[in-house]
Amino acid sequence: MDFHEYVASRRQPLLRLAYLLTGDTHLAEDVVQTALLQAFRQWRRVSRADQPDAYVRRMVVNAFIDRKRRHSSSEAPTAPADLPATPQRDHTDDHAERSVMWRSLAGLPRVQRAVLVLRFYEDLDDARIAELLGTSPSTVRSNASRALATLRKEWTRV
């Protein structure tokens, strides 16, 4: 499969993954574009990998994590533009819960958010997540535990 065929068939799943990581459509597009540019530059190596899709997904996750390192630490995460800043009771409970969850997820450190997205959206086990993030399974479990504890605190305040 050449690079253009790969992008045509896998762009949407990569965008969904990036959106879950970033919580923002435009930022997700930037992250995927960065990862695909890197993949294009290394396409011979990527296409020869046992699992090229896993290789590119790792590039997306790394682009998401590295993006924070390049920005000022004074930036604060916000809710996605298409969701209200505060849950509104005149909408359904599902919408309000989703809004709170997005804000809570956006407030997590990037690696913790990546671990939760890879575990619960991509349905990967700790060993696979560790491989994607270049860390150990115990670090993945630790990040997941901390992230879930933070989310539980947020939910008990609501």
Short mmCIF file of C-alpha atoms in Angstrom, two decimals:
data_model
loop_
_atom_site.label_atom_id
_atom_site.label_comp_id
_atom_site.label_asym_id
_atom_site.label_seq_id
_atom_site.Cartn_x
_atom_site.Cartn_y
_atom_site.Cartn_z
CA MET A 1 0.00 0.00 0.00
CA ASP A 2 1.40 3.39 -0.89
CA PHE A 3 1.18 6.46 1.34
CA HIS A 4 -1.77 8.04 -0.47
CA GLU A 5 -3.83 4.84 -0.23
CA TYR A 6 -2.99 4.58 3.45
CA VAL A 7 -4.11 8.16 4.15
CA ALA A 8 -7.32 7.68 2.16
CA SER A 9 -8.26 4.57 4.15
CA ARG A 10 -7.02 5.52 7.65
CA ARG A 11 -7.43 9.30 7.91
CA GLN A 12 -10.85 9.23 9.61
CA PRO A 13 -9.87 6.75 12.37
CA LEU A 14 -6.71 8.76 13.01
CA LEU A 15 -8.76 11.97 13.24
CA ARG A 16 -11.16 10.31 15.72
CA LEU A 17 -8.23 9.22 17.87
CA ALA A 18 -6.69 12.70 17.75
CA TYR A 19 -10.04 14.31 18.58
CA LEU A 20 -10.42 12.12 21.64
CA LEU A 21 -6.92 13.10 22.71
CA THR A 22 -7.31 16.84 22.06
CA GLY A 23 -11.03 17.48 22.47
CA ASP A 24 -10.81 19.98 19.60
CA THR A 25 -11.49 19.34 15.92
CA HIS A 26 -8.95 21.81 14.58
CA LEU A 27 -6.23 20.73 16.98
CA ALA A 28 -6.94 17.09 16.09
CA GLU A 29 -6.43 17.92 12.42
CA ASP A 30 -3.12 19.62 13.26
CA VAL A 31 -1.95 16.60 15.28
CA VAL A 32 -2.87 14.16 12.51
CA GLN A 33 -1.25 16.38 9.89
CA THR A 34 1.96 16.50 11.94
CA ALA A 35 1.95 12.72 12.36
CA LEU A 36 1.19 12.06 8.70
CA LEU A 37 3.94 14.43 7.60
CA GLN A 38 6.38 12.49 9.76
CA ALA A 39 4.99 9.20 8.40
CA PHE A 40 5.40 10.44 4.84
CA ARG A 41 9.04 11.31 5.49
CA GLN A 42 9.64 7.81 6.88
CA TRP A 43 7.17 5.89 4.71
CA ARG A 44 9.62 3.18 3.68
CA ARG A 45 10.24 2.30 7.32
CA VAL A 46 6.56 2.69 8.28
CA SER A 47 5.26 0.55 5.41
CA ARG A 48 7.74 -2.22 6.24
CA ALA A 49 6.66 -2.38 9.89
CA ASP A 50 4.68 -5.41 11.08
CA GLN A 51 1.75 -3.13 11.88
CA PRO A 52 2.00 0.16 9.98
CA ASP A 53 -1.26 1.40 11.48
CA ALA A 54 0.06 0.94 15.01
CA TYR A 55 3.22 2.78 13.99
CA VAL A 56 1.22 5.77 12.72
CA ARG A 57 -1.13 5.73 15.74
CA ARG A 58 1.94 6.01 17.92
CA MET A 59 3.05 8.98 15.83
CA VAL A 60 -0.36 10.61 16.46
CA VAL A 61 -0.13 10.04 20.22
CA ASN A 62 3.46 11.33 20.30
CA ALA A 63 2.50 14.40 18.24
CA PHE A 64 -0.26 15.10 20.75
CA ILE A 65 2.04 14.72 23.76
CA ASP A 66 4.92 16.64 22.16
CA ARG A 67 2.63 19.51 21.16
CA LYS A 68 2.19 20.47 24.82
CA ARG A 69 5.93 20.61 25.31
CA ARG A 70 6.22 23.26 22.61
CA HIS A 71 3.54 25.52 24.10
CA SER A 72 3.61 27.82 27.06
CA SER A 73 2.80 26.31 30.42
CA SER A 74 0.43 29.24 31.04
CA GLU A 75 -2.10 27.89 28.53
CA ALA A 76 -5.19 26.42 30.15
CA PRO A 77 -7.39 23.73 28.57
CA THR A 78 -10.93 24.71 27.68
CA ALA A 79 -14.06 22.85 26.74
CA PRO A 80 -14.54 22.10 23.04
CA ALA A 81 -16.18 25.04 21.27
CA ASP A 82 -19.27 23.05 20.35
CA LEU A 83 -20.07 22.20 23.98
CA PRO A 84 -21.34 24.72 26.53
CA ALA A 85 -18.89 25.95 29.17
CA THR A 86 -21.17 24.72 31.93
CA PRO A 87 -23.72 21.92 31.86
CA GLN A 88 -27.20 23.29 31.28
CA ARG A 89 -30.05 21.57 33.05
CA ASP A 90 -32.57 22.31 30.31
CA HIS A 91 -30.74 19.80 28.05
CA THR A 92 -30.69 16.10 28.53
CA ASP A 93 -28.65 14.61 31.34
CA ASP A 94 -26.45 12.85 28.80
CA HIS A 95 -25.42 16.13 27.24
CA ALA A 96 -24.60 17.63 30.64
CA GLU A 97 -22.58 14.59 31.69
CA ARG A 98 -20.68 14.63 28.41
CA SER A 99 -19.83 18.30 28.89
CA VAL A 100 -18.48 17.66 32.39
CA MET A 101 -16.52 14.67 31.18
CA TRP A 102 -14.93 16.64 28.31
CA ARG A 103 -13.85 19.40 30.69
CA SER A 104 -12.50 16.87 33.16
CA LEU A 105 -10.68 14.95 30.44
CA ALA A 106 -9.25 18.18 29.01
CA GLY A 107 -7.87 19.06 32.45
CA LEU A 108 -5.82 15.87 32.70
CA PRO A 109 -2.11 15.86 31.83
CA ARG A 110 -1.61 14.78 28.22
CA VAL A 111 -0.01 11.42 28.97
CA GLN A 112 -2.83 10.49 31.37
CA ARG A 113 -5.44 11.52 28.80
CA ALA A 114 -3.61 9.50 26.13
CA VAL A 115 -3.59 6.43 28.39
CA LEU A 116 -7.35 6.66 28.99
CA VAL A 117 -8.15 7.19 25.31
CA LEU A 118 -5.95 4.29 24.26
CA ARG A 119 -7.41 2.04 26.94
CA PHE A 120 -11.11 2.86 26.65
CA TYR A 121 -11.46 4.03 23.04
CA GLU A 122 -8.82 1.99 21.25
CA ASP A 123 -9.37 -0.93 23.69
CA LEU A 124 -5.65 -1.59 24.08
CA ASP A 125 -4.14 -3.45 27.02
CA ASP A 126 -1.44 -1.99 29.28
CA ALA A 127 1.41 -3.73 27.44
CA ARG A 128 0.29 -2.37 24.06
CA ILE A 129 -0.22 1.15 25.47
CA ALA A 130 3.23 1.00 27.05
CA GLU A 131 4.69 0.00 23.71
CA LEU A 132 2.91 2.90 21.95
CA LEU A 133 4.03 5.44 24.56
CA GLY A 134 7.53 4.05 24.94
CA THR A 135 7.15 3.37 28.64
CA SER A 136 6.54 0.45 30.98
CA PRO A 137 3.17 -1.21 31.70
CA SER A 138 3.46 -0.20 35.36
CA THR A 139 3.78 3.46 34.31
CA VAL A 140 0.67 3.04 32.15
CA ARG A 141 -1.24 1.59 35.12
CA SER A 142 -0.01 4.39 37.35
CA ASN A 143 -1.09 7.06 34.85
CA ALA A 144 -4.47 5.39 34.38
CA SER A 145 -4.99 5.16 38.13
CA ARG A 146 -4.15 8.83 38.66
CA ALA A 147 -6.31 9.93 35.75
CA LEU A 148 -9.31 7.91 36.93
CA ALA A 149 -8.89 9.22 40.49
CA THR A 150 -8.92 12.78 39.15
CA LEU A 151 -12.03 12.09 37.07
CA ARG A 152 -13.78 10.52 40.08
CA LYS A 153 -13.08 13.66 42.11
CA GLU A 154 -14.56 15.79 39.33
CA TRP A 155 -17.69 13.63 39.17
CA THR A 156 -18.25 13.75 42.93
CA ARG A 157 -18.22 17.57 42.81
CA VAL A 158 -20.97 17.65 40.19
#
